[in-house]
Amino acid sequence: MTDIHKPAERRRLSMVDVAAHAGVSVGTVSNALNRPELVAERTLRRVRASIKTLGFVPSAPARQLRGGTARSVGVMVRDIGNPFFSEVLPGIETRLSQEHLLLMLCSSSDSLEKEAYYLQVLEQHRVPGILITPAGPDISHLVELRGRGVGVVLLDRPGADSQLCAVAVDNVRGGELAGGHLLSLGHRRIAFLNGPSIVRQCADRREGLHKAVRAAGLDPDEVITEITLPALTPHEGEAALQRLSLGRKGPTALFCVNDTVALGALRGLESRGIGVPRDMAVMGYDDVEFAALLSPSLTSIRQPKQQLGQAAAELLLTDSRGDANHWHQEIVFQPSLMVRASTTT
């Protein structure tokens, strides 16, 4: 026969419990937590001892309501599954943790509706600031958000004309480096696996590639075959090969708009028996951690992801203080070319 015991009733401790244990008023406990300078030292020690004995944990939302702002910062990225963003986040967290701030991480999945919903939630939580990679080109709603007192910094997105601080990498230059590298190896038929033009990073990398081709005295329309992917995933990178002519007159090089797409392209080429780089050179972008670990290792455009995150967090801390003398800044980092086995033997 199985004995069934009713579980012990669980109740969250409150300031009332601390006050009763310490023999003080609830108001004194509140002051001890939020304005300790107003409490006599002996009483403060007694309250703190009761808090420790009882294991009482103060309510952050309640203290937030009294203080006006949260001790957390919103971070919204376009795709939380993209390893580029997972490598930017430690830079953000490192700087914010020095100010004892937590991250509230959201992913818009490139959806304007999800972005609007999460922005509303973050504002309702009274976060002092938000780092955001916008889902679309229109960022007027972010300017309005800042006008309501929330610090806003654009992450991985230029913002020179937006009245917002921004931290980005020069993606036009990155596209130029990628194109220049492939052209220097003699490639004159390049397939560009790109994302939607509405995504600023994709548009800028395309501009850079075209710039490199024109600088070589060639016509981009003759050199580049562009395929627009609905999502920047390995699956779409592999599926894109079905839309390419991979015979003798097909492209001799693939430039993938990010390393995740390149991962899928490499898998698809291998399954078709197409050697890399013998039959097809493959170029990525972002230089995420796995790029150097692939076989063959992936040539890519490196973005300084840690510095990007740290700089964005620093700007947000400044912007969130509401300093009347604050000037909007745009910090633009330069990318670099990392040559590996997927383009050279």
mmCIF file of C-alpha atoms in Angstrom:
data_model
loop_
_atom_site.group_PDB
_atom_site.id
_atom_site.type_symbol
_atom_site.label_atom_id
_atom_site.label_comp_id
_atom_site.label_asym_id
_atom_site.label_seq_id
_atom_site.Cartn_x
_atom_site.Cartn_y
_atom_site.Cartn_z
ATOM 1 C CA MET A 1 0.000 0.000 0.000
ATOM 2 C CA THR A 2 1.385 3.386 -0.981
ATOM 3 C CA ASP A 3 1.437 6.122 1.640
ATOM 4 C CA ILE A 4 0.322 9.458 0.282
ATOM 5 C CA HIS A 5 1.512 12.470 2.181
ATOM 6 C CA LYS A 6 0.168 15.921 1.620
ATOM 7 C CA PRO A 7 3.115 18.169 0.704
ATOM 8 C CA ALA A 8 3.999 20.860 3.174
ATOM 9 C CA GLU A 9 2.407 24.168 2.371
ATOM 10 C CA ARG A 10 4.820 26.530 0.706
ATOM 11 C CA ARG A 11 4.576 30.254 1.202
ATOM 12 C CA ARG A 12 6.843 32.963 -0.101
ATOM 13 C CA LEU A 13 8.365 35.021 2.694
ATOM 14 C CA SER A 14 7.533 38.716 2.802
ATOM 15 C CA MET A 15 8.753 41.820 4.581
ATOM 16 C CA VAL A 16 6.025 41.199 7.158
ATOM 17 C CA ASP A 17 7.830 38.011 8.210
ATOM 18 C CA VAL A 18 11.162 39.825 8.444
ATOM 19 C CA ALA A 19 9.598 42.645 10.463
ATOM 20 C CA ALA A 20 8.023 40.188 12.923
ATOM 21 C CA HIS A 21 11.302 38.270 13.316
ATOM 22 C CA ALA A 22 13.377 41.430 13.842
ATOM 23 C CA GLY A 23 10.793 43.143 16.041
ATOM 24 C CA VAL A 24 10.538 46.223 13.830
ATOM 25 C CA SER A 25 7.948 47.761 11.529
ATOM 26 C CA VAL A 26 7.507 46.812 7.867
ATOM 27 C CA GLY A 27 8.526 50.372 6.973
ATOM 28 C CA THR A 28 11.843 49.889 8.765
ATOM 29 C CA VAL A 29 12.495 46.687 6.790
ATOM 30 C CA SER A 30 11.691 48.559 3.573
ATOM 31 C CA ASN A 31 14.117 51.322 4.476
ATOM 32 C CA ALA A 32 16.794 48.783 5.409
ATOM 33 C CA LEU A 33 16.499 47.284 1.942
ATOM 34 C CA ASN A 34 16.136 50.436 -0.124
ATOM 35 C CA ARG A 35 17.413 53.362 1.950
ATOM 36 C CA PRO A 36 19.743 51.913 4.607
ATOM 37 C CA GLU A 37 21.203 55.329 5.375
ATOM 38 C CA LEU A 38 17.901 56.188 7.083
ATOM 39 C CA VAL A 39 18.109 53.268 9.539
ATOM 40 C CA ALA A 40 20.083 53.244 12.797
ATOM 41 C CA GLU A 41 23.116 50.976 12.574
ATOM 42 C CA ARG A 42 21.983 48.679 15.401
ATOM 43 C CA THR A 43 18.516 48.261 13.878
ATOM 44 C CA LEU A 44 20.007 47.719 10.429
ATOM 45 C CA ARG A 45 22.171 44.875 11.753
ATOM 46 C CA ARG A 46 19.133 43.275 13.388
ATOM 47 C CA VAL A 47 17.073 43.447 10.174
ATOM 48 C CA ARG A 48 19.909 42.045 8.087
ATOM 49 C CA ALA A 49 20.398 39.205 10.562
ATOM 50 C CA SER A 50 16.696 38.340 10.286
ATOM 51 C CA ILE A 51 16.880 38.418 6.490
ATOM 52 C CA LYS A 52 19.798 35.994 6.584
ATOM 53 C CA THR A 53 18.198 33.690 9.153
ATOM 54 C CA LEU A 54 14.892 33.490 7.311
ATOM 55 C CA GLY A 55 16.470 33.265 3.856
ATOM 56 C CA PHE A 56 14.331 36.165 2.677
ATOM 57 C CA VAL A 57 14.895 37.301 -0.940
ATOM 58 C CA PRO A 58 13.623 40.830 -1.725
ATOM 59 C CA SER A 59 11.252 41.204 -4.665
ATOM 60 C CA ALA A 60 13.094 42.809 -7.585
ATOM 61 C CA PRO A 61 9.878 43.980 -9.316
ATOM 62 C CA ALA A 62 8.660 45.637 -6.120
ATOM 63 C CA ARG A 63 11.970 47.443 -5.600
ATOM 64 C CA GLN A 64 11.888 48.370 -9.284
ATOM 65 C CA LEU A 65 8.476 50.025 -8.870
ATOM 66 C CA ARG A 66 9.787 52.077 -5.960
ATOM 67 C CA GLY A 67 13.027 52.976 -7.733
ATOM 68 C CA GLY A 68 11.473 53.675 -11.143
ATOM 69 C CA THR A 69 13.756 51.502 -13.311
ATOM 70 C CA ALA A 70 14.826 47.874 -13.476
ATOM 71 C CA ARG A 71 18.283 46.453 -12.860
ATOM 72 C CA SER A 72 18.126 44.709 -16.206
ATOM 73 C CA VAL A 73 18.695 45.765 -19.804
ATOM 74 C CA GLY A 74 16.873 44.578 -22.899
ATOM 75 C CA VAL A 75 18.837 42.978 -25.733
ATOM 76 C CA MET A 76 16.919 42.131 -28.908
ATOM 77 C CA VAL A 77 18.588 40.306 -31.786
ATOM 78 C CA ARG A 78 17.194 39.173 -35.126
ATOM 79 C CA ASP A 79 17.960 35.484 -34.696
ATOM 80 C CA ILE A 80 19.012 33.993 -31.392
ATOM 81 C CA GLY A 81 20.068 30.826 -33.237
ATOM 82 C CA ASN A 82 22.677 32.696 -35.277
ATOM 83 C CA PRO A 83 26.088 31.973 -33.692
ATOM 84 C CA PHE A 84 27.214 35.500 -34.591
ATOM 85 C CA PHE A 85 24.872 36.925 -31.966
ATOM 86 C CA SER A 86 25.800 34.278 -29.396
ATOM 87 C CA GLU A 87 29.414 35.442 -29.757
ATOM 88 C CA VAL A 88 28.467 39.129 -29.436
ATOM 89 C CA LEU A 89 26.488 38.593 -26.222
ATOM 90 C CA PRO A 90 29.470 37.801 -23.935
ATOM 91 C CA GLY A 91 30.931 41.223 -24.734
ATOM 92 C CA ILE A 92 27.645 42.843 -23.733
ATOM 93 C CA GLU A 93 27.280 40.747 -20.589
ATOM 94 C CA THR A 94 30.853 41.388 -19.462
ATOM 95 C CA ARG A 95 30.384 45.160 -19.488
ATOM 96 C CA LEU A 96 26.875 45.214 -18.034
ATOM 97 C CA SER A 97 27.770 42.814 -15.234
ATOM 98 C CA GLN A 98 30.300 45.367 -14.027
ATOM 99 C CA GLU A 99 27.288 47.617 -13.353
ATOM 100 C CA HIS A 100 25.331 44.710 -11.785
ATOM 101 C CA LEU A 101 22.853 44.719 -14.669
ATOM 102 C CA LEU A 102 21.186 41.593 -16.041
ATOM 103 C CA LEU A 103 20.228 40.863 -19.650
ATOM 104 C CA MET A 104 16.660 40.332 -20.810
ATOM 105 C CA LEU A 105 17.270 38.590 -24.138
ATOM 106 C CA CYS A 106 14.662 38.601 -26.924
ATOM 107 C CA SER A 107 14.731 37.344 -30.509
ATOM 108 C CA SER A 108 12.542 39.002 -33.128
ATOM 109 C CA SER A 109 13.116 36.208 -35.681
ATOM 110 C CA ASP A 110 13.068 39.011 -38.279
ATOM 111 C CA SER A 111 9.384 39.597 -37.444
ATOM 112 C CA LEU A 112 8.237 43.199 -37.073
ATOM 113 C CA GLU A 113 5.264 41.992 -35.016
ATOM 114 C CA LYS A 114 7.479 40.106 -32.545
ATOM 115 C CA GLU A 115 9.819 43.066 -32.335
ATOM 116 C CA ALA A 116 6.923 45.405 -31.474
ATOM 117 C CA TYR A 117 5.614 42.967 -28.852
ATOM 118 C CA TYR A 118 8.979 42.538 -27.122
ATOM 119 C CA LEU A 119 9.654 46.274 -27.148
ATOM 120 C CA GLN A 120 6.325 46.800 -25.391
ATOM 121 C CA VAL A 121 7.140 44.127 -22.807
ATOM 122 C CA LEU A 122 10.587 45.596 -22.142
ATOM 123 C CA GLU A 123 9.154 49.092 -21.740
ATOM 124 C CA GLN A 124 6.516 47.742 -19.352
ATOM 125 C CA HIS A 125 9.320 46.189 -17.312
ATOM 126 C CA ARG A 126 10.853 49.669 -17.095
ATOM 127 C CA VAL A 127 14.249 48.665 -18.418
ATOM 128 C CA PRO A 128 16.531 51.707 -18.573
ATOM 129 C CA GLY A 129 17.833 50.792 -22.007
ATOM 130 C CA ILE A 130 17.613 48.432 -24.973
ATOM 131 C CA LEU A 131 20.252 47.153 -27.386
ATOM 132 C CA ILE A 132 18.576 46.132 -30.623
ATOM 133 C CA THR A 133 19.323 44.786 -34.073
ATOM 134 C CA PRO A 134 16.184 46.014 -35.866
ATOM 135 C CA ALA A 135 14.101 43.583 -37.904
ATOM 136 C CA GLY A 136 13.378 46.143 -40.630
ATOM 137 C CA PRO A 137 14.745 49.328 -42.184
ATOM 138 C CA ASP A 138 12.281 51.690 -40.475
ATOM 139 C CA ILE A 139 13.492 52.570 -36.987
ATOM 140 C CA SER A 140 11.311 55.611 -36.313
ATOM 141 C CA HIS A 141 9.560 53.653 -33.539
ATOM 142 C CA LEU A 142 12.926 53.257 -31.791
ATOM 143 C CA VAL A 143 13.528 57.003 -31.962
ATOM 144 C CA GLU A 144 10.090 57.490 -30.391
ATOM 145 C CA LEU A 145 10.935 54.933 -27.701
ATOM 146 C CA ARG A 146 14.034 56.878 -26.758
ATOM 147 C CA GLY A 147 11.918 60.020 -26.628
ATOM 148 C CA ARG A 148 9.915 58.317 -23.865
ATOM 149 C CA GLY A 149 13.044 58.010 -21.749
ATOM 150 C CA VAL A 150 14.351 54.554 -22.703
ATOM 151 C CA GLY A 151 17.967 54.424 -23.844
ATOM 152 C CA VAL A 152 18.292 52.798 -27.275
ATOM 153 C CA VAL A 153 21.468 51.707 -29.073
ATOM 154 C CA LEU A 154 21.495 50.020 -32.478
ATOM 155 C CA LEU A 155 23.559 46.833 -32.476
ATOM 156 C CA ASP A 156 25.259 45.657 -35.686
ATOM 157 C CA ARG A 157 23.431 48.362 -37.594
ATOM 158 C CA PRO A 158 24.667 51.802 -38.758
ATOM 159 C CA GLY A 159 22.719 54.728 -37.364
ATOM 160 C CA ALA A 160 24.354 57.942 -38.537
ATOM 161 C CA ASP A 161 21.062 59.549 -39.594
ATOM 162 C CA SER A 162 18.745 58.008 -37.011
ATOM 163 C CA GLN A 163 19.218 60.165 -33.883
ATOM 164 C CA LEU A 164 20.356 57.012 -32.090
ATOM 165 C CA CYS A 165 23.693 55.687 -30.940
ATOM 166 C CA ALA A 166 24.925 52.748 -32.988
ATOM 167 C CA VAL A 167 27.685 50.154 -33.099
ATOM 168 C CA ALA A 168 28.347 48.311 -36.340
ATOM 169 C CA VAL A 169 30.952 46.734 -38.584
ATOM 170 C CA ASP A 170 31.625 48.152 -42.049
ATOM 171 C CA ASN A 171 29.787 45.496 -44.050
ATOM 172 C CA VAL A 172 30.396 47.255 -47.355
ATOM 173 C CA ARG A 173 34.109 46.911 -46.707
ATOM 174 C CA GLY A 174 33.590 43.287 -45.670
ATOM 175 C CA GLY A 175 31.825 42.481 -48.932
ATOM 176 C CA GLU A 176 34.617 44.231 -50.783
ATOM 177 C CA LEU A 177 37.257 42.127 -49.003
ATOM 178 C CA ALA A 178 35.403 38.916 -49.809
ATOM 179 C CA GLY A 179 34.971 39.809 -53.471
ATOM 180 C CA GLY A 180 38.545 41.014 -53.813
ATOM 181 C CA HIS A 181 39.876 37.765 -52.368
ATOM 182 C CA LEU A 182 37.893 35.571 -54.761
ATOM 183 C CA LEU A 183 38.777 37.750 -57.760
ATOM 184 C CA SER A 184 42.478 37.635 -56.817
ATOM 185 C CA LEU A 185 42.289 33.842 -57.065
ATOM 186 C CA GLY A 186 41.043 34.135 -60.646
ATOM 187 C CA HIS A 187 37.340 33.525 -60.074
ATOM 188 C CA ARG A 188 35.174 35.291 -62.634
ATOM 189 C CA ARG A 189 31.886 33.463 -61.978
ATOM 190 C CA ILE A 190 30.787 34.015 -58.380
ATOM 191 C CA ALA A 191 27.502 32.853 -56.857
ATOM 192 C CA PHE A 192 26.376 35.092 -54.018
ATOM 193 C CA LEU A 193 24.043 33.397 -51.526
ATOM 194 C CA ASN A 194 22.426 36.442 -49.945
ATOM 195 C CA GLY A 195 19.563 37.218 -47.590
ATOM 196 C CA PRO A 196 16.611 39.585 -48.081
ATOM 197 C CA SER A 197 17.576 43.088 -49.210
ATOM 198 C CA ILE A 198 15.448 44.492 -46.381
ATOM 199 C CA VAL A 199 18.218 43.292 -44.028
ATOM 200 C CA ARG A 200 20.785 46.091 -43.942
ATOM 201 C CA GLN A 201 23.747 43.764 -43.456
ATOM 202 C CA CYS A 202 22.814 41.761 -46.558
ATOM 203 C CA ALA A 203 22.378 44.889 -48.663
ATOM 204 C CA ASP A 204 25.736 46.298 -47.523
ATOM 205 C CA ARG A 205 27.660 43.081 -48.210
ATOM 206 C CA ARG A 206 26.118 42.958 -51.673
ATOM 207 C CA GLU A 207 27.213 46.556 -52.293
ATOM 208 C CA GLY A 208 30.758 45.696 -51.244
ATOM 209 C CA LEU A 209 30.913 42.667 -53.525
ATOM 210 C CA HIS A 210 29.725 44.718 -56.498
ATOM 211 C CA LYS A 211 32.255 47.411 -55.609
ATOM 212 C CA ALA A 212 35.114 44.878 -55.702
ATOM 213 C CA VAL A 213 34.005 43.541 -59.086
ATOM 214 C CA ARG A 214 33.800 47.018 -60.599
ATOM 215 C CA ALA A 215 37.220 47.893 -59.137
ATOM 216 C CA ALA A 216 38.616 44.919 -61.073
ATOM 217 C CA GLY A 217 37.242 46.400 -64.301
ATOM 218 C CA LEU A 218 34.489 43.796 -64.567
ATOM 219 C CA ASP A 219 30.716 43.945 -64.895
ATOM 220 C CA PRO A 220 28.877 42.683 -61.771
ATOM 221 C CA ASP A 221 25.982 41.460 -63.923
ATOM 222 C CA GLU A 222 28.380 39.165 -65.779
ATOM 223 C CA VAL A 223 30.392 37.987 -62.788
ATOM 224 C CA ILE A 224 27.793 37.603 -60.018
ATOM 225 C CA THR A 225 24.846 35.231 -59.837
ATOM 226 C CA GLU A 226 22.814 36.254 -56.799
ATOM 227 C CA ILE A 227 20.381 33.957 -55.032
ATOM 228 C CA THR A 228 18.183 35.423 -52.300
ATOM 229 C CA LEU A 229 17.482 33.068 -49.417
ATOM 230 C CA PRO A 230 14.315 33.310 -47.291
ATOM 231 C CA ALA A 231 16.314 32.567 -44.137
ATOM 232 C CA LEU A 232 20.009 32.522 -43.289
ATOM 233 C CA THR A 233 20.251 28.909 -42.163
ATOM 234 C CA PRO A 234 22.311 25.848 -43.126
ATOM 235 C CA HIS A 235 19.208 24.282 -44.678
ATOM 236 C CA GLU A 236 18.685 27.250 -46.995
ATOM 237 C CA GLY A 237 22.390 27.348 -47.846
ATOM 238 C CA GLU A 238 22.259 23.735 -48.971
ATOM 239 C CA ALA A 239 18.934 24.137 -50.773
ATOM 240 C CA ALA A 240 20.286 27.115 -52.742
ATOM 241 C CA LEU A 241 22.602 24.775 -54.660
ATOM 242 C CA GLN A 242 19.572 23.353 -56.434
ATOM 243 C CA ARG A 243 19.036 26.760 -58.021
ATOM 244 C CA LEU A 244 22.579 26.926 -59.391
ATOM 245 C CA SER A 245 24.058 25.428 -62.508
ATOM 246 C CA LEU A 246 27.018 23.512 -61.120
ATOM 247 C CA GLY A 247 28.440 22.334 -64.448
ATOM 248 C CA ARG A 248 31.448 23.550 -66.423
ATOM 249 C CA LYS A 249 29.883 26.931 -67.138
ATOM 250 C CA GLY A 250 28.571 27.417 -63.608
ATOM 251 C CA PRO A 251 30.143 29.422 -60.794
ATOM 252 C CA THR A 252 33.605 28.547 -59.557
ATOM 253 C CA ALA A 253 33.149 30.276 -56.205
ATOM 254 C CA LEU A 254 30.395 30.744 -53.606
ATOM 255 C CA PHE A 255 30.243 33.820 -51.413
ATOM 256 C CA CYS A 256 27.827 33.102 -48.569
ATOM 257 C CA VAL A 257 26.377 36.052 -46.684
ATOM 258 C CA ASN A 258 27.203 34.396 -43.371
ATOM 259 C CA ASP A 259 29.009 31.332 -42.047
ATOM 260 C CA THR A 260 25.781 29.529 -41.182
ATOM 261 C CA VAL A 261 24.709 29.602 -44.834
ATOM 262 C CA ALA A 262 28.231 28.507 -45.827
ATOM 263 C CA LEU A 263 27.945 25.497 -43.517
ATOM 264 C CA GLY A 264 24.922 24.282 -45.461
ATOM 265 C CA ALA A 265 26.583 25.011 -48.805
ATOM 266 C CA LEU A 266 29.644 22.962 -47.822
ATOM 267 C CA ARG A 267 27.413 20.058 -46.826
ATOM 268 C CA GLY A 268 25.541 20.239 -50.127
ATOM 269 C CA LEU A 269 28.723 20.366 -52.195
ATOM 270 C CA GLU A 270 30.149 17.369 -50.366
ATOM 271 C CA SER A 271 26.999 15.330 -50.988
ATOM 272 C CA ARG A 272 27.297 16.108 -54.720
ATOM 273 C CA GLY A 273 30.942 15.078 -54.853
ATOM 274 C CA ILE A 274 32.117 18.630 -55.620
ATOM 275 C CA GLY A 275 35.538 19.241 -54.129
ATOM 276 C CA VAL A 276 36.279 22.358 -52.071
ATOM 277 C CA PRO A 277 38.280 24.299 -53.091
ATOM 278 C CA ARG A 278 39.351 22.133 -56.040
ATOM 279 C CA ASP A 279 36.038 22.457 -57.909
ATOM 280 C CA MET A 280 34.404 25.268 -55.940
ATOM 281 C CA ALA A 281 35.799 27.867 -53.568
ATOM 282 C CA VAL A 282 33.558 28.726 -50.623
ATOM 283 C CA MET A 283 33.654 32.011 -48.708
ATOM 284 C CA GLY A 284 31.733 32.800 -45.511
ATOM 285 C CA TYR A 285 31.147 35.893 -43.410
ATOM 286 C CA ASP A 286 31.308 36.601 -39.627
ATOM 287 C CA ASP A 287 34.122 34.139 -38.794
ATOM 288 C CA VAL A 288 32.166 32.468 -36.015
ATOM 289 C CA GLU A 289 33.928 29.934 -33.845
ATOM 290 C CA PHE A 290 33.060 26.860 -35.932
ATOM 291 C CA ALA A 291 34.474 28.377 -39.170
ATOM 292 C CA ALA A 292 38.040 27.332 -38.357
ATOM 293 C CA LEU A 293 36.894 23.867 -37.206
ATOM 294 C CA LEU A 294 35.152 22.805 -40.416
ATOM 295 C CA SER A 295 36.759 20.493 -42.938
ATOM 296 C CA PRO A 296 37.891 22.187 -45.027
ATOM 297 C CA SER A 297 38.284 25.156 -42.715
ATOM 298 C CA LEU A 298 36.206 28.091 -43.894
ATOM 299 C CA THR A 299 37.638 31.308 -45.314
ATOM 300 C CA SER A 300 35.570 34.089 -43.805
ATOM 301 C CA ILE A 301 35.302 37.790 -43.025
ATOM 302 C CA ARG A 302 36.005 38.325 -39.349
ATOM 303 C CA GLN A 303 33.872 40.715 -37.352
ATOM 304 C CA PRO A 304 35.256 41.814 -33.942
ATOM 305 C CA LYS A 305 32.256 40.393 -32.096
ATOM 306 C CA GLN A 306 33.486 40.774 -28.504
ATOM 307 C CA GLN A 307 34.460 44.408 -29.044
ATOM 308 C CA LEU A 308 31.170 45.040 -30.826
ATOM 309 C CA GLY A 309 29.219 43.861 -27.782
ATOM 310 C CA GLN A 310 31.347 45.745 -25.267
ATOM 311 C CA ALA A 311 31.156 49.003 -27.214
ATOM 312 C CA ALA A 312 27.376 48.699 -27.587
ATOM 313 C CA ALA A 313 26.956 48.109 -23.861
ATOM 314 C CA GLU A 314 29.158 51.094 -23.040
ATOM 315 C CA LEU A 315 27.125 53.384 -25.276
ATOM 316 C CA LEU A 316 23.892 52.110 -23.758
ATOM 317 C CA LEU A 317 25.106 52.797 -20.232
ATOM 318 C CA THR A 318 25.866 56.376 -21.256
ATOM 319 C CA ASP A 319 22.604 56.833 -23.143
ATOM 320 C CA SER A 320 20.484 55.356 -20.345
ATOM 321 C CA ARG A 321 21.705 57.888 -17.785
ATOM 322 C CA GLY A 322 19.744 60.613 -19.543
ATOM 323 C CA ASP A 323 22.629 63.057 -19.476
ATOM 324 C CA ALA A 324 21.554 66.303 -21.138
ATOM 325 C CA ASN A 325 25.088 66.665 -22.520
ATOM 326 C CA HIS A 326 25.011 63.223 -24.157
ATOM 327 C CA TRP A 327 26.013 63.194 -27.832
ATOM 328 C CA HIS A 328 24.930 60.375 -30.108
ATOM 329 C CA GLN A 329 27.845 58.303 -31.339
ATOM 330 C CA GLU A 330 28.287 55.803 -34.137
ATOM 331 C CA ILE A 331 31.174 53.375 -33.678
ATOM 332 C CA VAL A 332 32.126 51.458 -36.815
ATOM 333 C CA PHE A 333 34.616 48.603 -36.600
ATOM 334 C CA GLN A 334 36.600 47.323 -39.571
ATOM 335 C CA PRO A 335 36.345 43.690 -40.696
ATOM 336 C CA SER A 336 39.292 41.542 -41.701
ATOM 337 C CA LEU A 337 39.867 38.663 -44.107
ATOM 338 C CA MET A 338 40.643 35.221 -42.639
ATOM 339 C CA VAL A 339 42.006 32.992 -45.405
ATOM 340 C CA ARG A 340 41.626 29.248 -44.887
ATOM 341 C CA ALA A 341 41.416 26.007 -46.851
ATOM 342 C CA SER A 342 37.959 26.491 -48.410
ATOM 343 C CA THR A 343 39.356 28.955 -50.957
ATOM 344 C CA THR A 344 43.033 28.070 -51.266
ATOM 345 C CA THR A 345 44.853 24.777 -51.492
#
